[in-house]
Amino acid sequence: MRVALYMLRNEEQWNCCLSLDLRVDIEWWLGSLRNNGKGTRMVVLSEHMPLGWAVAWRDHYTPLTGMDAWGETEWRRYMRGKLMSFVETEPPENRASWEALLHEVSLWGEFEQSSQKVRRTASHTLSASLPLGTNGAFAAARTLPAERQGRRESQGIDLDELMRRTELLCRRMVGRALLAGEVEGLLAEVAGDGGDWRPAAQLGCLLGRLRLEAGLGPDRPAPRGVPGWLRRRRAPALRCRRCGSVAESRTACAACGSAACAYCEACLAMGRSRACALLLQGTAGPAVRGTAGGSPTEALGRWGLSAAQSAAAGAALRFLAEPRAAGSAGAAQFLIWAVTGAGKTEMIFPLLQAVLDADGRVLVAAPRRDVVLELAPRLAKAFPSETVVTLYGGSPDRWKEGRITLATTHQLLRFRRAFDLVVIDEIDAFPYHNNPMLDYAATGAVKPGGKYILLSATPPARLQRQAAAGRLPHAKVPARFHGHPLPVPERMQMMTLAQCLQKQRLPSALLNRLRSSLGRGAQVFLFVSRIKHIEPMLRLLQQALPGTPVDGTSSVDPMRAEKVMSFRNRDIRVLVTTTILERGVTVPKSDVFIVDADSELFDEAALIQMAGRAGRSKDDPAGRVLFAASQWTRSQRLAVQQIKQMNRIASAGGYLRHGGS
């Protein structure tokens, strides 16, 4: 994408500006839209400069003394000096083609409303931003005047229609960060037509309600003290402004004309972010402080939480009501460490309500689409007067407005400083865990001064250490909502599954326990460590348990959802699966068998999550969990220790109906 780059002299100094459509800028500075443009001088340096170059020029611009006296020769010299730093990034054989940009400099005199000197006003494929709010003369121009004098149409632009479309776009862009194609789709939907989005986006920039960036930008410069020769050798890498990843790939680009336009591969599935691609950002107001409208006890009353849930939610409410510490960096975080089956979703309801009562916006992010779809009706039922916007790949709610947003973690890439509260469910789960891109997206989605609530039954070790050291505010929920202790895994030694498959038989001890579970009417989750083991395991089970409906599923099974439903409906009694079902699936009266529990693919968190499928129903709170393995590993030992520790904490806190183990 290419944009217009111009220099503007206002009452204070010369400023560097970009434009998507110079017609809009002319109308703005002439006064048809703003009515105070007299005395403004303008120098158009280029009408089609690559966006990445123009944004870098704008962001690093400093006014020079004597600019007021410059003529065309001085401006061309200035243009050449700046432009060469960008041209040098091109292959040598392509540099000569960029010389044409040096001949575009055009001086404009003072704008007079009675006399206009207007250059060519053809449509531009442009991407722009005016640094409004940073200079005193621009800071007041944040909204359109209530009444405008003068023409309703100029430079081929219907001004009334432009204002209408600009208001629609700016309102829907609040807190969003979108590529050009997404902006076009948004405006087409909300405006009800397929008109050009660029004039509205440019006017939004002039109003200070939108800001345009390039998809990629230079990383932070080398720290002070680094020698100049080393600074030059370590040129800042280009980093994606949407996902934060370093962009190393380059390709010829028809949009900007560069032979080596960088693009980001990390977030390619969400649309191509390039050095010349537009990233339009909508502004958002400051974060609100979540208040409970009274005491935490009053705020919790309507939600019917258990004692353990209420204690944790009350602590989180107090956290939301606290002011941010002066000088603190980043958004404040609070961890709710709740055992599997504790009812984490219900615990966040009073937190969401507290922020909504303060007229804030909230986001609940979950790792996978199936979790989002499962949460959506529960949130809608809990907040019937609110619009719940549900976002995932292909969601029909893509441009919908609402104060509650429920989204997969990847959708956070399309938001910037949008939410007063961000709740991240299952922070230890794929794909969020150990994913810098999604962590960057979550960090960028919260407003300055906003807050995070992190939910997990198995927090990463880093967060556990921070909580233990007092550096991370947190609350533990050591008991399930039904008040019974967590089932403690039973250990059973057996040969590896690979050996069983080789011998074509399963140990009698394992089969006897399976028959016992089926005999008491339980549904059996049978976890294996590898997808390739599912089919041969099914054959052995069908031989050993004739007449028992058994089936298997995994991440590559297109029928996974249907099989899980059949398992819930008891049409399948034994379901052989992998860690794809370690969380997010609740089946009443379930037992859990983990074969090869000593596998290196099963860490402590995975074992706890799989064990957490058992005992979730109040009608069958005991459940059975079996660790079947050839050896007793550290992960198994730590998983059992954590389960027992939570039971002890729950018992000591009076949260159990029966004693924990």
Short mmCIF file of N, CA and C in Angstrom, two decimals, residues 237-374:
data_model
loop_
_atom_site.label_atom_id
_atom_site.label_comp_id
_atom_site.label_asym_id
_atom_site.label_seq_id
_atom_site.Cartn_x
_atom_site.Cartn_y
_atom_site.Cartn_z
N ALA A 237 15.51 -5.13 13.93
CA ALA A 237 14.70 -6.06 13.16
C ALA A 237 13.30 -5.50 13.00
N LEU A 238 12.64 -5.91 11.93
CA LEU A 238 11.25 -5.52 11.75
C LEU A 238 10.37 -6.45 12.58
N ARG A 239 9.46 -5.86 13.30
CA ARG A 239 8.58 -6.62 14.19
C ARG A 239 7.13 -6.33 13.81
N CYS A 240 6.31 -7.37 13.83
CA CYS A 240 4.90 -7.22 13.49
C CYS A 240 4.19 -6.41 14.57
N ARG A 241 3.50 -5.36 14.14
CA ARG A 241 2.77 -4.50 15.08
C ARG A 241 1.48 -5.15 15.55
N ARG A 242 1.07 -6.23 14.90
CA ARG A 242 -0.16 -6.90 15.31
C ARG A 242 0.10 -8.02 16.31
N CYS A 243 1.14 -8.85 16.03
CA CYS A 243 1.36 -10.00 16.90
C CYS A 243 2.68 -9.94 17.66
N GLY A 244 3.56 -8.97 17.33
CA GLY A 244 4.80 -8.81 18.08
C GLY A 244 5.94 -9.68 17.62
N SER A 245 5.73 -10.54 16.62
CA SER A 245 6.78 -11.45 16.16
C SER A 245 7.77 -10.73 15.26
N VAL A 246 9.01 -11.22 15.24
CA VAL A 246 10.01 -10.70 14.32
C VAL A 246 9.69 -11.21 12.92
N ALA A 247 9.68 -10.29 11.95
CA ALA A 247 9.35 -10.64 10.57
C ALA A 247 10.64 -10.75 9.77
N GLU A 248 10.97 -11.95 9.32
CA GLU A 248 12.21 -12.18 8.59
C GLU A 248 11.99 -12.46 7.11
N SER A 249 10.76 -12.76 6.72
CA SER A 249 10.48 -13.12 5.32
C SER A 249 10.25 -11.87 4.49
N ARG A 250 10.72 -11.89 3.25
CA ARG A 250 10.53 -10.77 2.32
C ARG A 250 10.13 -11.31 0.96
N THR A 251 9.37 -10.50 0.25
CA THR A 251 8.94 -10.90 -1.08
C THR A 251 8.64 -9.66 -1.90
N ALA A 252 8.65 -9.82 -3.23
CA ALA A 252 8.25 -8.71 -4.10
C ALA A 252 6.78 -8.39 -3.84
N CYS A 253 6.46 -7.11 -3.84
CA CYS A 253 5.12 -6.68 -3.43
C CYS A 253 4.53 -5.75 -4.48
N ALA A 254 3.39 -6.15 -5.06
CA ALA A 254 2.72 -5.32 -6.05
C ALA A 254 2.05 -4.12 -5.41
N ALA A 255 1.71 -4.21 -4.13
CA ALA A 255 0.98 -3.13 -3.46
C ALA A 255 1.83 -1.89 -3.27
N CYS A 256 3.12 -2.07 -2.94
CA CYS A 256 3.98 -0.91 -2.69
C CYS A 256 5.08 -0.76 -3.72
N GLY A 257 5.34 -1.80 -4.52
CA GLY A 257 6.38 -1.73 -5.53
C GLY A 257 7.75 -2.16 -5.05
N SER A 258 7.87 -2.53 -3.78
CA SER A 258 9.16 -2.94 -3.26
C SER A 258 9.50 -4.35 -3.75
N ALA A 259 10.79 -4.56 -4.00
CA ALA A 259 11.25 -5.89 -4.39
C ALA A 259 11.51 -6.77 -3.18
N ALA A 260 11.48 -6.18 -1.99
CA ALA A 260 11.78 -6.94 -0.77
C ALA A 260 10.92 -6.43 0.38
N CYS A 261 9.61 -6.55 0.21
CA CYS A 261 8.67 -6.10 1.24
C CYS A 261 8.55 -7.18 2.31
N ALA A 262 8.86 -6.84 3.55
CA ALA A 262 8.83 -7.81 4.64
C ALA A 262 7.39 -8.13 5.03
N TYR A 263 7.17 -9.37 5.47
CA TYR A 263 5.85 -9.75 5.97
C TYR A 263 6.01 -10.72 7.13
N CYS A 264 4.96 -10.83 7.93
CA CYS A 264 4.99 -11.67 9.13
C CYS A 264 4.37 -13.02 8.83
N GLU A 265 5.10 -14.09 9.13
CA GLU A 265 4.58 -15.43 8.94
C GLU A 265 3.82 -15.94 10.16
N ALA A 266 4.11 -15.38 11.34
CA ALA A 266 3.54 -15.91 12.58
C ALA A 266 2.03 -15.77 12.63
N CYS A 267 1.50 -14.64 12.13
CA CYS A 267 0.05 -14.42 12.19
C CYS A 267 -0.57 -14.43 10.80
N LEU A 268 0.06 -15.15 9.88
CA LEU A 268 -0.39 -15.16 8.48
C LEU A 268 -1.82 -15.67 8.35
N ALA A 269 -2.21 -16.59 9.22
CA ALA A 269 -3.56 -17.15 9.15
C ALA A 269 -4.63 -16.11 9.42
N MET A 270 -4.26 -14.99 10.05
CA MET A 270 -5.21 -13.93 10.37
C MET A 270 -5.19 -12.82 9.32
N GLY A 271 -4.50 -13.04 8.20
CA GLY A 271 -4.34 -12.00 7.18
C GLY A 271 -2.89 -11.56 7.13
N ARG A 272 -2.41 -11.18 5.94
CA ARG A 272 -1.00 -10.87 5.76
C ARG A 272 -0.66 -9.49 6.31
N SER A 273 0.20 -9.46 7.31
CA SER A 273 0.72 -8.21 7.87
C SER A 273 2.06 -7.94 7.22
N ARG A 274 2.15 -6.84 6.43
CA ARG A 274 3.35 -6.52 5.68
C ARG A 274 3.90 -5.18 6.14
N ALA A 275 5.12 -4.89 5.69
CA ALA A 275 5.73 -3.60 6.00
C ALA A 275 4.93 -2.46 5.40
N CYS A 276 4.23 -2.72 4.29
CA CYS A 276 3.45 -1.67 3.64
C CYS A 276 1.96 -1.82 3.90
N ALA A 277 1.56 -2.76 4.76
CA ALA A 277 0.14 -3.00 5.01
C ALA A 277 -0.38 -2.05 6.08
N LEU A 278 -1.58 -1.58 5.86
CA LEU A 278 -2.23 -0.72 6.83
C LEU A 278 -2.64 -1.50 8.06
N LEU A 279 -2.39 -0.94 9.23
CA LEU A 279 -2.97 -1.45 10.48
C LEU A 279 -3.68 -0.26 11.13
N LEU A 280 -4.99 -0.25 10.99
CA LEU A 280 -5.80 0.86 11.50
C LEU A 280 -6.19 0.58 12.94
N GLN A 281 -5.94 1.55 13.81
CA GLN A 281 -6.22 1.38 15.24
C GLN A 281 -7.24 2.42 15.68
N GLY A 282 -8.25 1.96 16.41
CA GLY A 282 -9.23 2.86 16.99
C GLY A 282 -8.85 3.21 18.41
N THR A 283 -9.06 4.46 18.78
CA THR A 283 -8.73 4.90 20.13
C THR A 283 -9.78 4.41 21.12
N ALA A 284 -9.39 4.35 22.38
CA ALA A 284 -10.31 3.96 23.45
C ALA A 284 -10.03 4.83 24.65
N GLY A 285 -11.03 5.01 25.48
CA GLY A 285 -10.87 5.84 26.66
C GLY A 285 -10.08 5.15 27.75
N PRO A 286 -9.86 5.83 28.88
CA PRO A 286 -9.12 5.22 29.99
C PRO A 286 -9.91 4.10 30.64
N ALA A 287 -9.20 3.22 31.34
CA ALA A 287 -9.84 2.09 32.00
C ALA A 287 -10.67 2.56 33.18
N VAL A 288 -11.78 1.86 33.42
CA VAL A 288 -12.58 2.13 34.61
C VAL A 288 -12.07 1.24 35.73
N ARG A 289 -12.38 1.64 36.95
CA ARG A 289 -12.05 0.80 38.10
C ARG A 289 -13.28 -0.03 38.44
N GLY A 290 -13.12 -1.35 38.45
CA GLY A 290 -14.25 -2.23 38.74
C GLY A 290 -14.68 -2.09 40.18
N THR A 291 -15.88 -1.59 40.41
CA THR A 291 -16.41 -1.49 41.76
C THR A 291 -17.59 -2.42 41.88
N ALA A 292 -17.75 -2.96 43.05
CA ALA A 292 -18.82 -3.93 43.25
C ALA A 292 -20.14 -3.26 43.59
N GLY A 293 -20.18 -1.93 43.59
CA GLY A 293 -21.40 -1.25 43.95
C GLY A 293 -21.75 -1.47 45.41
N GLY A 294 -20.78 -1.72 46.23
CA GLY A 294 -21.00 -2.03 47.64
C GLY A 294 -19.96 -3.02 48.08
N SER A 295 -20.27 -3.80 49.09
CA SER A 295 -19.31 -4.77 49.60
C SER A 295 -19.26 -5.98 48.68
N PRO A 296 -18.13 -6.72 48.71
CA PRO A 296 -18.08 -7.95 47.92
C PRO A 296 -19.18 -8.93 48.27
N THR A 297 -19.59 -8.95 49.55
CA THR A 297 -20.66 -9.87 49.97
C THR A 297 -21.96 -9.55 49.23
N GLU A 298 -22.28 -8.25 49.11
CA GLU A 298 -23.48 -7.85 48.39
C GLU A 298 -23.38 -8.22 46.91
N ALA A 299 -22.19 -8.02 46.35
CA ALA A 299 -22.01 -8.30 44.92
C ALA A 299 -22.10 -9.78 44.61
N LEU A 300 -21.77 -10.63 45.58
CA LEU A 300 -21.75 -12.06 45.34
C LEU A 300 -23.11 -12.71 45.57
N GLY A 301 -24.01 -11.98 46.23
CA GLY A 301 -25.25 -12.59 46.69
C GLY A 301 -26.09 -13.22 45.61
N ARG A 302 -26.18 -12.62 44.44
CA ARG A 302 -27.11 -13.08 43.40
C ARG A 302 -26.60 -14.28 42.63
N TRP A 303 -25.33 -14.66 42.83
CA TRP A 303 -24.73 -15.66 41.94
C TRP A 303 -24.77 -17.08 42.48
N GLY A 304 -25.16 -17.28 43.72
CA GLY A 304 -25.29 -18.63 44.27
C GLY A 304 -24.00 -19.42 44.31
N LEU A 305 -22.91 -18.77 44.67
CA LEU A 305 -21.61 -19.43 44.70
C LEU A 305 -21.43 -20.22 45.99
N SER A 306 -20.57 -21.22 45.93
CA SER A 306 -20.20 -21.96 47.13
C SER A 306 -19.29 -21.10 47.99
N ALA A 307 -19.01 -21.58 49.20
CA ALA A 307 -18.15 -20.81 50.11
C ALA A 307 -16.76 -20.61 49.51
N ALA A 308 -16.20 -21.67 48.91
CA ALA A 308 -14.86 -21.56 48.32
C ALA A 308 -14.87 -20.62 47.12
N GLN A 309 -15.91 -20.71 46.30
CA GLN A 309 -16.02 -19.81 45.15
C GLN A 309 -16.17 -18.36 45.61
N SER A 310 -16.99 -18.14 46.63
CA SER A 310 -17.24 -16.79 47.12
C SER A 310 -15.98 -16.15 47.68
N ALA A 311 -15.18 -16.95 48.38
CA ALA A 311 -13.95 -16.40 48.96
C ALA A 311 -13.01 -15.92 47.86
N ALA A 312 -12.87 -16.72 46.80
CA ALA A 312 -11.97 -16.34 45.71
C ALA A 312 -12.53 -15.16 44.92
N ALA A 313 -13.83 -15.19 44.62
CA ALA A 313 -14.43 -14.09 43.86
C ALA A 313 -14.38 -12.79 44.66
N GLY A 314 -14.56 -12.88 45.98
CA GLY A 314 -14.48 -11.68 46.81
C GLY A 314 -13.09 -11.07 46.79
N ALA A 315 -12.07 -11.92 46.84
CA ALA A 315 -10.69 -11.41 46.76
C ALA A 315 -10.44 -10.76 45.41
N ALA A 316 -10.98 -11.35 44.34
CA ALA A 316 -10.80 -10.77 43.01
C ALA A 316 -11.55 -9.44 42.87
N LEU A 317 -12.72 -9.33 43.49
CA LEU A 317 -13.46 -8.06 43.46
C LEU A 317 -12.68 -6.95 44.15
N ARG A 318 -12.07 -7.28 45.27
CA ARG A 318 -11.26 -6.27 45.96
C ARG A 318 -10.07 -5.85 45.10
N PHE A 319 -9.50 -6.80 44.37
CA PHE A 319 -8.40 -6.49 43.45
C PHE A 319 -8.87 -5.53 42.36
N LEU A 320 -10.05 -5.76 41.81
CA LEU A 320 -10.56 -4.89 40.75
C LEU A 320 -10.83 -3.48 41.25
N ALA A 321 -11.21 -3.36 42.51
CA ALA A 321 -11.55 -2.05 43.06
C ALA A 321 -10.32 -1.25 43.47
N GLU A 322 -9.17 -1.92 43.56
CA GLU A 322 -7.95 -1.22 44.00
C GLU A 322 -7.43 -0.32 42.88
N PRO A 323 -6.94 0.87 43.22
CA PRO A 323 -6.28 1.71 42.21
C PRO A 323 -4.93 1.11 41.86
N ARG A 324 -4.48 1.39 40.63
CA ARG A 324 -3.16 0.93 40.21
C ARG A 324 -2.08 1.65 41.00
N ALA A 325 -1.03 0.91 41.35
CA ALA A 325 0.11 1.52 42.03
C ALA A 325 0.82 2.48 41.08
N ALA A 326 1.23 3.62 41.59
CA ALA A 326 1.90 4.63 40.77
C ALA A 326 3.19 4.05 40.19
N GLY A 327 3.40 4.27 38.91
CA GLY A 327 4.63 3.83 38.26
C GLY A 327 4.66 2.36 37.89
N SER A 328 3.58 1.62 38.15
CA SER A 328 3.58 0.19 37.82
C SER A 328 3.47 0.02 36.31
N ALA A 329 4.19 -0.96 35.80
CA ALA A 329 4.22 -1.20 34.35
C ALA A 329 3.28 -2.34 34.00
N GLY A 330 2.59 -2.20 32.87
CA GLY A 330 1.71 -3.25 32.41
C GLY A 330 0.43 -3.33 33.22
N ALA A 331 -0.46 -4.21 32.78
CA ALA A 331 -1.73 -4.38 33.46
C ALA A 331 -1.55 -5.27 34.69
N ALA A 332 -2.29 -4.95 35.75
CA ALA A 332 -2.22 -5.74 36.97
C ALA A 332 -2.91 -7.09 36.74
N GLN A 333 -2.36 -8.14 37.36
CA GLN A 333 -2.88 -9.49 37.17
C GLN A 333 -3.32 -10.08 38.50
N PHE A 334 -4.35 -10.93 38.42
CA PHE A 334 -4.84 -11.67 39.58
C PHE A 334 -5.10 -13.10 39.12
N LEU A 335 -4.56 -14.06 39.84
CA LEU A 335 -4.69 -15.47 39.48
C LEU A 335 -5.76 -16.14 40.34
N ILE A 336 -6.72 -16.77 39.70
CA ILE A 336 -7.66 -17.66 40.39
C ILE A 336 -7.23 -19.08 40.09
N TRP A 337 -6.65 -19.71 41.11
CA TRP A 337 -6.13 -21.07 40.99
C TRP A 337 -7.20 -22.00 41.54
N ALA A 338 -7.98 -22.58 40.65
CA ALA A 338 -9.15 -23.36 41.05
C ALA A 338 -9.01 -24.79 40.55
N VAL A 339 -9.31 -25.74 41.40
CA VAL A 339 -9.21 -27.14 41.01
C VAL A 339 -10.18 -27.42 39.86
N THR A 340 -9.92 -28.48 39.13
CA THR A 340 -10.82 -28.87 38.05
C THR A 340 -12.21 -29.14 38.62
N GLY A 341 -13.22 -28.61 37.95
CA GLY A 341 -14.58 -28.81 38.43
C GLY A 341 -15.00 -27.86 39.53
N ALA A 342 -14.20 -26.82 39.79
CA ALA A 342 -14.53 -25.88 40.87
C ALA A 342 -15.60 -24.88 40.45
N GLY A 343 -15.87 -24.75 39.17
CA GLY A 343 -16.83 -23.76 38.70
C GLY A 343 -16.20 -22.41 38.44
N LYS A 344 -15.11 -22.42 37.66
CA LYS A 344 -14.40 -21.16 37.38
C LYS A 344 -15.30 -20.17 36.64
N THR A 345 -16.09 -20.67 35.71
CA THR A 345 -16.93 -19.77 34.92
C THR A 345 -17.88 -18.98 35.81
N GLU A 346 -18.54 -19.66 36.75
CA GLU A 346 -19.47 -18.97 37.64
C GLU A 346 -18.76 -17.94 38.51
N MET A 347 -17.50 -18.19 38.82
CA MET A 347 -16.76 -17.25 39.68
C MET A 347 -16.47 -15.93 38.98
N ILE A 348 -16.39 -15.93 37.67
CA ILE A 348 -16.07 -14.68 36.99
C ILE A 348 -17.30 -13.80 36.78
N PHE A 349 -18.50 -14.36 36.96
CA PHE A 349 -19.70 -13.56 36.73
C PHE A 349 -19.75 -12.30 37.58
N PRO A 350 -19.51 -12.36 38.89
CA PRO A 350 -19.53 -11.11 39.67
C PRO A 350 -18.42 -10.14 39.27
N LEU A 351 -17.31 -10.65 38.74
CA LEU A 351 -16.22 -9.77 38.30
C LEU A 351 -16.64 -9.02 37.04
N LEU A 352 -17.25 -9.73 36.12
CA LEU A 352 -17.75 -9.07 34.91
C LEU A 352 -18.80 -8.02 35.26
N GLN A 353 -19.69 -8.38 36.19
CA GLN A 353 -20.75 -7.45 36.57
C GLN A 353 -20.18 -6.18 37.19
N ALA A 354 -19.12 -6.32 37.99
CA ALA A 354 -18.52 -5.15 38.63
C ALA A 354 -17.98 -4.17 37.60
N VAL A 355 -17.35 -4.67 36.55
CA VAL A 355 -16.81 -3.79 35.52
C VAL A 355 -17.93 -3.22 34.65
N LEU A 356 -18.93 -4.03 34.35
CA LEU A 356 -20.07 -3.53 33.58
C LEU A 356 -20.81 -2.44 34.34
N ASP A 357 -20.94 -2.60 35.65
CA ASP A 357 -21.61 -1.58 36.47
C ASP A 357 -20.85 -0.26 36.44
N ALA A 358 -19.55 -0.32 36.20
CA ALA A 358 -18.74 0.90 36.09
C ALA A 358 -18.66 1.39 34.65
N ASP A 359 -19.53 0.83 33.78
CA ASP A 359 -19.61 1.21 32.37
C ASP A 359 -18.34 0.83 31.62
N GLY A 360 -17.76 -0.31 31.96
CA GLY A 360 -16.57 -0.80 31.28
C GLY A 360 -16.89 -1.89 30.28
N ARG A 361 -15.85 -2.32 29.58
CA ARG A 361 -15.95 -3.41 28.61
C ARG A 361 -15.10 -4.57 29.10
N VAL A 362 -15.60 -5.80 28.89
CA VAL A 362 -14.90 -6.98 29.38
C VAL A 362 -14.69 -7.97 28.24
N LEU A 363 -13.61 -8.71 28.36
CA LEU A 363 -13.28 -9.76 27.40
C LEU A 363 -13.00 -11.04 28.16
N VAL A 364 -13.60 -12.13 27.72
CA VAL A 364 -13.29 -13.46 28.23
C VAL A 364 -12.65 -14.23 27.08
N ALA A 365 -11.40 -14.63 27.25
CA ALA A 365 -10.66 -15.34 26.20
C ALA A 365 -10.47 -16.79 26.60
N ALA A 366 -10.74 -17.69 25.68
CA ALA A 366 -10.58 -19.12 25.91
C ALA A 366 -9.68 -19.69 24.82
N PRO A 367 -9.04 -20.83 25.08
CA PRO A 367 -8.03 -21.31 24.13
C PRO A 367 -8.58 -21.88 22.83
N ARG A 368 -9.80 -22.41 22.87
CA ARG A 368 -10.28 -23.11 21.68
C ARG A 368 -11.72 -22.72 21.35
N ARG A 369 -12.07 -22.94 20.10
CA ARG A 369 -13.41 -22.61 19.62
C ARG A 369 -14.48 -23.39 20.37
N ASP A 370 -14.26 -24.67 20.63
CA ASP A 370 -15.30 -25.46 21.30
C ASP A 370 -15.58 -24.94 22.71
N VAL A 371 -14.53 -24.45 23.39
CA VAL A 371 -14.73 -23.88 24.72
C VAL A 371 -15.54 -22.58 24.61
N VAL A 372 -15.23 -21.76 23.61
CA VAL A 372 -15.97 -20.51 23.40
C VAL A 372 -17.44 -20.80 23.15
N LEU A 373 -17.72 -21.77 22.29
CA LEU A 373 -19.11 -22.09 21.97
C LEU A 373 -19.85 -22.66 23.18
N GLU A 374 -19.13 -23.34 24.05
CA GLU A 374 -19.75 -23.87 25.27
C GLU A 374 -20.04 -22.77 26.27
#
